[in-house]
């Protein structure tokens, strides 16, 4: 990347936690495209123009080496934390410093016309309004109120911390009810956002950063690949992955750039140290990529991401949270409050969602902040994962030619063999009685399962949906992806075996729902004590070539999810 023209470099100097820094950066860049802004930590003293985001920021650096270029000071009115006498003294000191240094070219600016007139009268100097030349867009922003005493921004249903969002993102999303604002500086900040928000000073590139957590199995990764493919197909979006999963190689094989990340546990380091490194690396990636949104799939939005998107030079990307339902009834509901940091929440639809009995069954709107929620049809991995015909799929899996002997898929999840005790042996014995060949699927993340299994009948298959037609039946765990791929894309007999784990979704209710609708058999917790009748019934159906034509056929929700991510304001 070529070095920026020094005549177009501005060092931006602000007070800590100044919520307007991101807005100011965006407005400066919109008014002067190509401008290079250096934040204080990156700036070299005395070598470029300087922009101070307040008179306090200027006065605190009055004894720094003098600037060789232009100096701009954004004058700020009194805020709620400053006594009037203190603010008056600061203004008097500024006037004295400017009068004592007439050789320094200083331009005085303000956030609003009203503030500019106030300062011009007080200082007897010309004061201009900070320019902004963003591209106009439709102004469909919601109105919110500010509660300065509580330090919150309130909608009709919820409230968020006043600094929970990058304010450049905030002004794209809401309009402030100015009658609710008391302090002068906050009034100016809110009025500025109201007047310039419809021009969206910061609009990320047609790019997305997708965050994949280190979850149980490959569910998060698979959903994100499905959505990434749709974003690429619908809008030609540039996609990069920020991946904590051990399945990063799968993403790379799909053609995407992957930032391979590690958790503190994997690195063996202190969480505090890891947090600082992660935020720093994320900020650098966001500044380079300038994504329209960061899309995170998982049960939480990590604080590293929340902090990183507040960076003033990252183009204020939206946070889009992809969070499935059917949480385990024992799951802690508090992480659902992470929605207060999100612009939108995408809930991948679940065929069994009417039987959701966990905390996701009825989310308290007071915990959702300013986010909007869209529930899509079930999301499955489709593009590039089109199902092969039976002969082609069998050939790809090295299953040999057709025979009268039926073939059954067994996919019980990465660590299922540690959780199921003697069930794999019971399945193998029942299949032997029925003369059905079993093909045991090993997750790319799993250890090799029980040693009594025939190694020739082990396969590591991903993505599974592409090869389903090779089989005459399937025994499967009931994770989100496996359940929906099997129910929506097959007609052969299914037997669902729910896994019980607090980090997993409510697989038992999902399996029971399929059973009650006649889509599949299931091995209930009670049936685990006596598996023979259920297994024999299932393998009889496999041998009989039973066909289940009444299973639902629904459009893949990945397409709708991508459309919503591209234009969330169009689908509240």
Coordinates of C-alpha atoms in Angstrom, one line a residue:
X1 CA 0.0 0.0 0.0
X2 CA 1.6 3.4 -1.0
X3 CA 2.4 5.8 1.8
X4 CA -0.2 8.6 2.1
X5 CA 0.6 12.1 0.7
X6 CA 2.0 14.0 3.8
X7 CA -0.1 17.1 2.8
X8 CA -3.2 15.0 3.4
X9 CA -2.4 13.6 6.8
X10 CA -4.2 14.8 9.9
X11 CA -3.3 13.8 13.4
X12 CA -6.6 13.6 15.4
X13 CA -6.2 14.3 19.1
X14 CA -9.1 13.7 21.5
X15 CA -9.9 13.1 25.1
X16 CA -10.3 9.5 26.3
X17 CA -13.8 8.1 25.7
X18 CA -15.0 11.0 23.6
X19 CA -18.0 9.4 21.9
X20 CA -17.9 11.8 19.0
X21 CA -14.4 10.8 17.8
X22 CA -15.8 8.3 15.3
X23 CA -18.4 10.7 14.0
X24 CA -15.7 13.4 13.6
X25 CA -13.4 11.0 11.7
X26 CA -16.2 10.0 9.4
X27 CA -17.2 13.6 8.7
X28 CA -13.7 14.7 8.0
X29 CA -13.2 11.8 5.5
X30 CA -16.6 12.4 3.8
X31 CA -15.7 16.1 3.4
X32 CA -12.2 15.3 2.0
X33 CA -12.1 11.8 0.4
X34 CA -8.6 10.3 0.6
X35 CA -7.7 12.1 3.8
X36 CA -5.4 10.0 6.0
X37 CA -6.3 10.3 9.7
X38 CA -3.8 9.2 12.3
X39 CA -5.0 8.7 15.9
X40 CA -2.9 9.9 18.7
X41 CA -1.1 6.6 19.3
X42 CA -0.1 6.5 15.6
X43 CA 0.8 10.1 15.0
X44 CA 4.3 11.6 14.7
X45 CA 4.5 14.9 16.6
X46 CA 5.0 18.0 14.6
X47 CA 4.8 16.5 11.1
X48 CA 1.2 17.0 10.0
X49 CA -1.9 19.0 10.4
X50 CA -3.7 18.5 13.7
X51 CA -7.3 18.3 14.6
X52 CA -8.4 18.5 18.2
X53 CA -11.9 17.2 19.1
X54 CA -12.3 19.7 21.9
X55 CA -10.6 22.7 23.4
X56 CA -9.7 20.6 26.4
X57 CA -7.8 18.2 24.1
X58 CA -6.0 21.2 22.7
X59 CA -5.1 22.8 26.0
X60 CA -3.9 19.5 27.5
X61 CA -1.3 19.4 24.7
X62 CA -0.4 23.1 24.6
X63 CA 3.2 22.4 25.5
X64 CA 3.7 19.7 22.8
X65 CA 6.1 20.5 19.9
X66 CA 4.4 23.0 17.6
X67 CA 2.6 21.7 14.5
X68 CA 4.1 22.5 11.2
X69 CA 0.7 22.4 9.4
X70 CA -2.8 23.7 10.0
X71 CA -4.5 23.4 13.5
X72 CA -8.2 22.8 13.8
X73 CA -10.0 22.9 17.1
X74 CA -13.6 21.6 17.5
X75 CA -15.1 23.8 20.2
X76 CA -17.4 22.0 22.6
X77 CA -20.1 23.4 24.9
X78 CA -20.4 22.4 28.6
X79 CA -21.2 18.7 29.3
X80 CA -23.0 17.2 32.3
X81 CA -19.7 16.2 34.0
X82 CA -18.2 19.7 33.9
X83 CA -19.0 22.6 36.2
X84 CA -19.9 25.9 34.4
X85 CA -17.0 27.7 36.1
X86 CA -14.5 25.1 35.0
X87 CA -15.8 25.3 31.4
X88 CA -15.6 29.1 31.5
X89 CA -12.0 29.0 32.7
X90 CA -11.1 26.6 29.9
X91 CA -12.6 29.0 27.3
X92 CA -10.8 32.0 28.8
X93 CA -7.5 30.0 28.8
X94 CA -8.0 29.0 25.1
X95 CA -8.6 32.7 24.2
X96 CA -5.4 33.6 25.9
X97 CA -3.3 30.9 24.2
X98 CA -4.7 31.9 20.8
X99 CA -3.9 35.5 21.4
X100 CA -0.4 34.7 22.6
X101 CA 0.4 32.7 19.4
X102 CA -1.0 34.6 16.5
X103 CA 1.6 33.0 14.1
X104 CA -0.1 29.6 14.5
X105 CA -2.8 29.1 11.9
X106 CA -5.8 27.9 13.8
X107 CA -9.3 27.2 12.5
X108 CA -12.2 27.1 15.0
X109 CA -15.1 24.7 14.4
X110 CA -18.3 23.6 16.1
X111 CA -20.7 20.7 15.9
X112 CA -23.8 22.8 15.1
X113 CA -24.8 26.3 13.9
X114 CA -26.1 27.2 17.3
X115 CA -22.8 26.2 18.9
X116 CA -20.8 28.1 16.3
X117 CA -22.7 31.3 16.9
X118 CA -22.2 30.9 20.7
X119 CA -18.5 30.5 20.4
X120 CA -18.0 33.2 17.8
X121 CA -19.7 35.7 20.2
X122 CA -17.7 34.6 23.2
X123 CA -14.2 34.4 21.5
X124 CA -14.8 37.2 18.9
X125 CA -13.3 35.0 16.3
X126 CA -14.9 33.3 13.2
X127 CA -16.2 29.8 14.0
X128 CA -17.4 27.5 11.2
X129 CA -19.6 24.4 11.4
X130 CA -17.7 21.1 10.9
X131 CA -18.5 20.1 7.3
X132 CA -20.0 16.8 6.3
X133 CA -20.6 15.7 2.7
X134 CA -21.9 12.1 3.0
X135 CA -24.1 10.6 0.3
X136 CA -27.8 11.2 1.1
X137 CA -29.9 8.1 1.9
X138 CA -33.5 7.5 2.9
X139 CA -34.0 8.6 6.5
X140 CA -36.0 5.8 8.1
X141 CA -34.4 6.0 11.5
X142 CA -36.2 5.3 14.7
X143 CA -36.6 8.0 17.4
X144 CA -34.9 7.4 20.8
X145 CA -34.7 9.4 24.0
X146 CA -31.6 10.1 26.1
X147 CA -31.6 9.6 29.9
X148 CA -28.5 11.5 31.0
X149 CA -29.0 10.6 34.7
X150 CA -29.0 6.9 34.0
X151 CA -26.5 7.2 31.1
X152 CA -28.8 5.3 28.7
X153 CA -30.5 5.6 25.3
X154 CA -34.1 4.5 25.4
X155 CA -36.5 3.2 22.8
X156 CA -40.1 2.3 23.5
X157 CA -39.2 -1.2 24.7
X158 CA -35.6 -1.2 25.9
X159 CA -32.5 0.8 26.9
X160 CA -28.8 0.6 26.1
X161 CA -25.8 2.2 27.7
X162 CA -25.2 5.5 26.1
X163 CA -21.8 4.4 24.9
X164 CA -22.7 0.8 24.0
X165 CA -22.5 1.5 20.3
X166 CA -20.0 3.4 18.2
X167 CA -21.8 6.7 17.7
X168 CA -21.2 6.7 14.0
X169 CA -23.2 3.5 13.8
X170 CA -25.7 4.9 16.2
X171 CA -26.5 8.0 14.0
X172 CA -27.2 5.7 11.0
X173 CA -29.8 3.9 13.0
X174 CA -31.6 6.4 15.2
X175 CA -32.8 10.0 15.6
X176 CA -32.6 11.6 19.0
X177 CA -35.5 13.3 20.7
X178 CA -33.7 16.5 21.5
X179 CA -36.3 17.5 24.1
X180 CA -34.9 14.7 26.3
X181 CA -31.3 16.0 26.2
X182 CA -30.2 18.4 29.0
X183 CA -26.5 19.2 28.8
X184 CA -25.3 21.5 26.0
X185 CA -22.6 19.3 24.6
X186 CA -24.7 16.2 24.4
X187 CA -27.4 18.3 22.8
X188 CA -24.9 19.4 20.1
X189 CA -23.8 15.8 19.7
X190 CA -27.3 14.5 19.2
X191 CA -28.3 17.4 16.9
X192 CA -25.2 16.8 14.8
X193 CA -26.2 13.1 14.5
X194 CA -29.8 13.9 13.6
X195 CA -28.7 16.4 10.9
X196 CA -25.9 14.3 9.4
X197 CA -27.2 10.7 10.1
X198 CA -29.2 10.6 6.9
X199 CA -26.1 11.2 4.9
X200 CA -24.4 8.2 6.6
X201 CA -20.9 9.7 7.0
X202 CA -19.5 6.1 7.4
X203 CA -20.7 3.4 5.1
X204 CA -18.6 0.3 5.1
X205 CA -17.4 -1.3 2.0
X206 CA -19.3 -4.2 0.4
X207 CA -17.4 -6.5 2.8
X208 CA -18.3 -8.7 5.8
X209 CA -16.1 -10.1 8.6
X210 CA -17.7 -13.3 9.8
X211 CA -16.8 -14.5 13.3
X212 CA -17.0 -18.3 13.9
X213 CA -16.7 -19.4 17.6
X214 CA -15.0 -22.5 19.0
X215 CA -18.3 -24.3 19.5
X216 CA -19.4 -27.9 19.9
X217 CA -19.2 -29.4 16.4
X218 CA -19.4 -27.6 13.0
X219 CA -22.8 -26.1 13.3
X220 CA -21.7 -22.4 13.6
X221 CA -19.2 -22.9 10.8
X222 CA -21.7 -24.5 8.4
X223 CA -24.3 -21.8 8.9
X224 CA -21.8 -19.1 8.3
X225 CA -20.5 -20.8 5.1
X226 CA -24.1 -21.0 3.9
X227 CA -24.7 -17.3 4.5
X228 CA -21.2 -16.3 3.1
X229 CA -22.0 -18.1 -0.1
X230 CA -25.3 -16.2 -0.4
X231 CA -23.7 -12.9 0.3
X232 CA -21.1 -13.6 -2.4
X233 CA -23.7 -14.7 -4.9
X234 CA -26.3 -11.9 -4.2
X235 CA -23.9 -8.9 -3.9
X236 CA -20.4 -10.0 -4.8
X237 CA -19.5 -9.2 -1.2
X238 CA -15.9 -9.6 0.0
X239 CA -15.9 -12.1 2.8
X240 CA -13.2 -12.7 5.5
X241 CA -13.6 -15.1 8.4
X242 CA -12.3 -14.6 12.0
X243 CA -12.3 -18.2 13.1
X244 CA -11.7 -19.8 16.5
X245 CA -13.0 -23.2 15.3
X246 CA -10.7 -26.1 14.6
X247 CA -12.5 -26.4 11.3
X248 CA -10.7 -23.3 9.8
X249 CA -9.3 -25.5 7.0
X250 CA -12.8 -26.2 5.8
X251 CA -13.4 -22.5 5.4
X252 CA -10.2 -22.1 3.5
X253 CA -11.0 -25.0 1.3
X254 CA -14.3 -23.2 0.4
X255 CA -12.2 -20.3 -1.0
X256 CA -12.4 -17.8 1.8
X257 CA -9.7 -15.9 3.5
X258 CA -9.4 -17.0 7.1
X259 CA -7.9 -15.4 10.2
X260 CA -7.1 -18.4 12.3
X261 CA -7.5 -17.4 16.0
X262 CA -7.0 -19.2 19.3
X263 CA -8.8 -18.9 22.7
X264 CA -6.9 -18.1 25.9
X265 CA -7.3 -21.8 26.8
X266 CA -5.6 -23.0 23.6
X267 CA -2.8 -20.4 24.1
X268 CA -2.4 -21.1 27.8
X269 CA -2.3 -17.4 28.5
X270 CA -4.1 -15.0 30.9
X271 CA -7.6 -13.9 29.7
X272 CA -6.7 -10.3 30.3
X273 CA -3.6 -10.5 28.0
X274 CA -5.5 -12.4 25.3
X275 CA -8.3 -9.8 25.4
X276 CA -5.9 -6.9 24.7
X277 CA -4.2 -8.8 21.8
X278 CA -7.5 -9.8 20.3
X279 CA -8.9 -6.3 20.4
X280 CA -5.8 -4.9 18.8
X281 CA -5.7 -7.4 16.0
X282 CA -9.4 -7.0 15.4
X283 CA -9.1 -3.3 15.1
X284 CA -6.3 -3.5 12.6
X285 CA -8.4 -5.9 10.5
X286 CA -11.5 -3.7 10.7
X287 CA -9.5 -0.6 9.7
X288 CA -8.2 -2.4 6.6
X289 CA -11.3 -4.3 5.5
X290 CA -13.8 -1.6 6.6
X291 CA -16.7 -4.0 6.5
X292 CA -20.4 -3.2 6.2
X293 CA -21.0 -5.5 9.1
X294 CA -19.4 -8.0 11.4
X295 CA -21.5 -11.2 11.5
X296 CA -21.1 -13.4 14.6
X297 CA -22.7 -16.8 15.1
X298 CA -22.9 -18.1 18.6
X299 CA -24.5 -17.9 22.0
X300 CA -22.7 -14.7 23.0
X301 CA -21.2 -11.6 21.4
X302 CA -17.7 -11.4 22.9
X303 CA -16.5 -8.2 24.5
X304 CA -13.4 -8.1 22.2
X305 CA -15.7 -7.5 19.2
X306 CA -17.8 -5.0 21.1
X307 CA -14.7 -3.0 22.0
X308 CA -13.1 -3.3 18.5
X309 CA -16.1 -1.9 16.6
X310 CA -15.9 1.3 18.7
X311 CA -12.6 2.2 17.0
X312 CA -13.0 5.5 15.2
X313 CA -11.4 4.4 12.0
X314 CA -13.2 1.1 11.3
X315 CA -16.1 2.6 9.4
X316 CA -18.5 1.8 12.3
X317 CA -19.7 -1.7 11.0
X318 CA -23.0 -3.1 12.2
X319 CA -22.9 -6.1 14.5
X320 CA -25.2 -8.8 13.1
X321 CA -25.8 -11.6 15.6
X322 CA -26.9 -15.0 14.1
X323 CA -28.4 -16.8 17.1
X324 CA -30.4 -20.0 16.8
X325 CA -33.3 -20.8 19.1
X326 CA -34.1 -24.1 20.9
X327 CA -31.6 -23.4 23.7
X328 CA -31.4 -26.0 26.4
X329 CA -33.9 -25.3 29.2
X330 CA -30.9 -25.3 31.6
X331 CA -29.0 -22.7 29.6
X332 CA -28.3 -19.3 31.2
X333 CA -30.6 -16.7 29.7
X334 CA -28.3 -13.7 30.5
X335 CA -26.2 -14.0 27.2
X336 CA -29.4 -13.1 25.3
X337 CA -28.9 -9.6 26.5
X338 CA -25.9 -9.4 24.1
X339 CA -28.5 -8.2 21.6
X340 CA -28.1 -4.7 23.0
X341 CA -24.8 -4.5 21.2
X342 CA -26.2 -5.7 17.9
X343 CA -27.9 -3.8 15.1
X344 CA -29.9 -6.9 14.2
X345 CA -30.4 -10.5 15.4
X346 CA -30.9 -13.2 12.8
X347 CA -32.6 -16.3 14.2
X348 CA -32.2 -19.3 11.8
X349 CA -35.7 -20.9 11.8
X350 CA -36.2 -24.3 13.4
X351 CA -38.8 -26.7 12.3
X352 CA -39.4 -27.5 15.9
X353 CA -39.4 -24.0 17.3
X354 CA -43.0 -24.2 18.5
X355 CA -41.7 -26.7 21.0
X356 CA -38.9 -24.5 22.2
X357 CA -39.0 -24.6 26.1
X358 CA -35.7 -22.9 26.8
X359 CA -34.8 -19.2 27.3
X360 CA -35.1 -18.5 23.6
X361 CA -38.8 -19.4 23.6
X362 CA -39.8 -16.0 24.7
X363 CA -37.0 -13.4 24.7
X364 CA -37.6 -10.4 27.0
X365 CA -37.7 -7.4 24.6
X366 CA -36.2 -5.2 27.4
X367 CA -32.9 -7.1 27.0
X368 CA -32.7 -6.6 23.2
X369 CA -31.6 -3.0 23.1
X370 CA -32.1 -1.2 19.8
X371 CA -31.7 -4.4 17.7
X372 CA -34.3 -5.7 15.3
X373 CA -34.9 -9.4 14.9
X374 CA -35.6 -11.4 11.8
X375 CA -36.4 -15.1 11.9
X376 CA -35.6 -16.9 8.6
X377 CA -36.5 -20.3 7.3
X378 CA -34.1 -23.0 8.4
X379 CA -30.6 -22.4 7.1
X380 CA -28.7 -25.3 5.5
X381 CA -25.5 -25.4 3.5
X382 CA -26.6 -25.4 -0.2
X383 CA -24.5 -23.5 -2.7
X384 CA -21.7 -25.8 -3.9
X385 CA -23.3 -28.5 -1.8
X386 CA -25.9 -29.8 -4.3
X387 CA -26.9 -33.4 -3.6
X388 CA -25.2 -36.0 -5.7
X389 CA -27.2 -38.8 -7.3
X390 CA -27.2 -42.2 -5.6
X391 CA -24.6 -43.8 -7.9
X392 CA -22.3 -40.8 -7.8
X393 CA -22.6 -40.4 -4.1
X394 CA -21.8 -44.1 -3.4
X395 CA -18.9 -43.9 -5.7
X396 CA -17.5 -40.8 -4.0
X397 CA -17.8 -42.5 -0.6
X398 CA -16.2 -45.8 -1.9
X399 CA -19.3 -47.8 -1.0
X400 CA -19.1 -50.1 -4.0
X401 CA -21.7 -51.2 -6.4
X402 CA -25.4 -51.5 -5.6
X403 CA -26.4 -54.6 -3.7
X404 CA -29.5 -55.9 -2.1
X405 CA -28.0 -55.1 1.3
X406 CA -29.2 -51.7 2.6
X407 CA -26.7 -49.1 3.7
X408 CA -27.4 -46.9 6.8
X409 CA -25.6 -43.7 7.8
X410 CA -24.7 -43.3 11.5
X411 CA -23.7 -39.7 12.5
X412 CA -23.7 -39.2 16.2
X413 CA -21.5 -36.1 16.5
X414 CA -17.9 -35.4 17.4
X415 CA -17.7 -36.7 20.9
X416 CA -20.9 -38.7 21.0
X417 CA -19.1 -42.0 21.5
X418 CA -17.9 -40.7 24.9
X419 CA -21.5 -39.8 25.8
X420 CA -23.5 -42.8 24.6
X421 CA -21.9 -45.6 26.5
X422 CA -22.9 -48.9 25.0
X423 CA -25.3 -47.5 22.3
X424 CA -22.8 -47.8 19.4
X425 CA -22.4 -51.5 20.1
X426 CA -26.2 -51.9 20.4
X427 CA -26.7 -50.2 17.0
X428 CA -24.1 -52.4 15.4
X429 CA -25.7 -55.5 16.8
X430 CA -29.2 -54.5 15.6
X431 CA -27.8 -53.7 12.2
X432 CA -26.2 -57.1 12.1
X433 CA -29.5 -58.8 12.9
X434 CA -31.1 -56.9 10.1
X435 CA -28.2 -57.5 7.7
X436 CA -27.9 -53.7 7.2
X437 CA -24.4 -52.2 6.5
X438 CA -23.5 -49.3 8.7
X439 CA -21.3 -46.4 7.6
X440 CA -20.1 -44.5 10.6
X441 CA -19.5 -40.8 9.9
X442 CA -16.6 -39.2 11.8
X443 CA -16.6 -35.4 12.1
X444 CA -13.5 -33.7 10.8
X445 CA -13.1 -32.4 14.4
X446 CA -13.7 -35.8 16.2
X447 CA -11.4 -38.5 17.5
X448 CA -11.8 -41.9 15.9
X449 CA -14.8 -43.6 17.6
X450 CA -15.0 -46.9 19.5
X451 CA -12.4 -49.5 18.5
X452 CA -15.0 -52.3 18.0
X453 CA -16.2 -50.5 14.8
X454 CA -15.0 -51.8 11.4
X455 CA -12.4 -49.3 10.2
X456 CA -13.4 -49.8 6.6
X457 CA -16.9 -48.5 7.4
X458 CA -15.6 -45.2 8.8
X459 CA -15.9 -42.0 6.8
X460 CA -15.0 -38.4 7.4
X461 CA -17.6 -36.6 5.4
X462 CA -18.2 -32.8 5.0
X463 CA -20.5 -31.4 4.0
X464 CA -22.8 -34.3 4.7
X465 CA -25.8 -33.1 2.7
X466 CA -24.0 -33.6 -0.6
X467 CA -23.8 -37.4 -0.1
X468 CA -27.1 -38.3 1.6
X469 CA -28.5 -40.1 -1.5
X470 CA -25.9 -42.8 -1.0
X471 CA -27.8 -44.2 1.9
X472 CA -31.1 -46.0 2.6
X473 CA -31.5 -44.7 6.1
X474 CA -29.8 -42.6 8.8
X475 CA -29.2 -42.6 12.5
X476 CA -28.2 -39.2 13.7
X477 CA -27.8 -36.8 16.5
X478 CA -30.2 -33.9 16.5
X479 CA -28.1 -30.8 16.1
X480 CA -29.5 -28.0 14.1
X481 CA -27.7 -28.7 10.8
X482 CA -28.0 -32.5 10.9
X483 CA -31.7 -32.3 11.8
X484 CA -32.7 -29.9 9.0
X485 CA -30.5 -31.4 6.3
X486 CA -32.0 -34.9 7.0
X487 CA -35.6 -33.8 7.4
X488 CA -35.6 -31.3 4.5
X489 CA -33.5 -33.3 2.0
X490 CA -34.3 -37.0 2.4
X491 CA -37.2 -39.4 2.2
X492 CA -35.6 -42.5 3.7
X493 CA -36.1 -43.7 7.3
X494 CA -34.5 -41.6 10.1
X495 CA -33.8 -42.4 13.7
X496 CA -32.8 -39.4 15.9
X497 CA -30.6 -39.9 18.9
X498 CA -30.6 -36.7 21.0
X499 CA -27.5 -35.7 22.9
X500 CA -27.8 -34.2 26.4
X501 CA -25.3 -31.5 27.0
X502 CA -25.9 -28.0 28.5
X503 CA -23.9 -26.3 25.7
X504 CA -26.1 -28.0 23.1
X505 CA -29.5 -27.0 21.9
X506 CA -32.6 -28.9 23.1
X507 CA -32.2 -32.0 20.9
X508 CA -34.7 -34.1 22.8
X509 CA -37.6 -31.7 21.9
X510 CA -36.5 -31.4 18.3
X511 CA -36.4 -35.2 18.0
X512 CA -39.7 -35.7 19.7
X513 CA -41.3 -33.1 17.4
X514 CA -40.1 -35.0 14.3
X515 CA -41.5 -38.2 15.8
X516 CA -44.9 -36.7 16.6
X517 CA -45.1 -35.3 13.0
X518 CA -44.3 -38.7 11.6
X519 CA -41.1 -37.6 10.0
X520 CA -38.7 -39.8 12.0
X521 CA -38.4 -42.3 14.8
X522 CA -36.4 -41.3 17.9
X523 CA -34.6 -42.9 20.8
X524 CA -36.1 -41.2 23.8
X525 CA -34.3 -41.2 27.2
X526 CA -36.7 -43.8 28.4
X527 CA -35.9 -46.0 25.3
X528 CA -32.2 -45.9 26.1
X529 CA -32.9 -48.5 28.8
X530 CA -34.3 -50.9 26.2
X531 CA -33.1 -50.0 22.7
X532 CA -33.8 -53.3 20.9
X533 CA -37.5 -52.6 20.0
X534 CA -36.7 -49.2 18.6
X535 CA -33.6 -50.2 16.7
X536 CA -35.3 -53.3 15.2
X537 CA -38.3 -51.2 14.1
X538 CA -36.0 -48.7 12.4
X539 CA -34.0 -51.3 10.6
X540 CA -37.1 -53.1 9.4
X541 CA -38.2 -49.8 7.8
X542 CA -34.8 -49.4 6.2
X543 CA -35.0 -52.9 4.7
X544 CA -38.5 -52.3 3.5
X545 CA -37.4 -49.2 1.6
X546 CA -39.9 -47.0 3.5
X547 CA -40.4 -43.6 1.9
X548 CA -41.5 -40.5 3.9
X549 CA -42.8 -38.1 1.3
X550 CA -44.7 -35.9 3.7
X551 CA -41.6 -34.3 5.2
X552 CA -41.6 -30.5 4.7
X553 CA -39.9 -28.8 1.8
X554 CA -38.9 -25.2 2.6
X555 CA -36.8 -22.6 0.9
X556 CA -33.3 -22.4 2.3
X557 CA -33.2 -19.6 4.8
X558 CA -29.6 -18.6 3.9
X559 CA -30.8 -16.5 1.0
X560 CA -33.2 -14.5 3.2
X561 CA -30.6 -14.1 5.9
X562 CA -28.1 -12.7 3.4
X563 CA -30.8 -10.3 2.0
X564 CA -31.5 -9.1 5.5
X565 CA -27.8 -8.6 6.3
X566 CA -27.3 -6.6 3.2
X567 CA -30.3 -4.3 4.1
X568 CA -31.5 -4.8 7.7
X569 CA -33.5 -1.6 7.7
X570 CA -35.7 -3.1 5.0
X571 CA -36.9 -5.9 7.1
X572 CA -37.9 -5.0 10.7

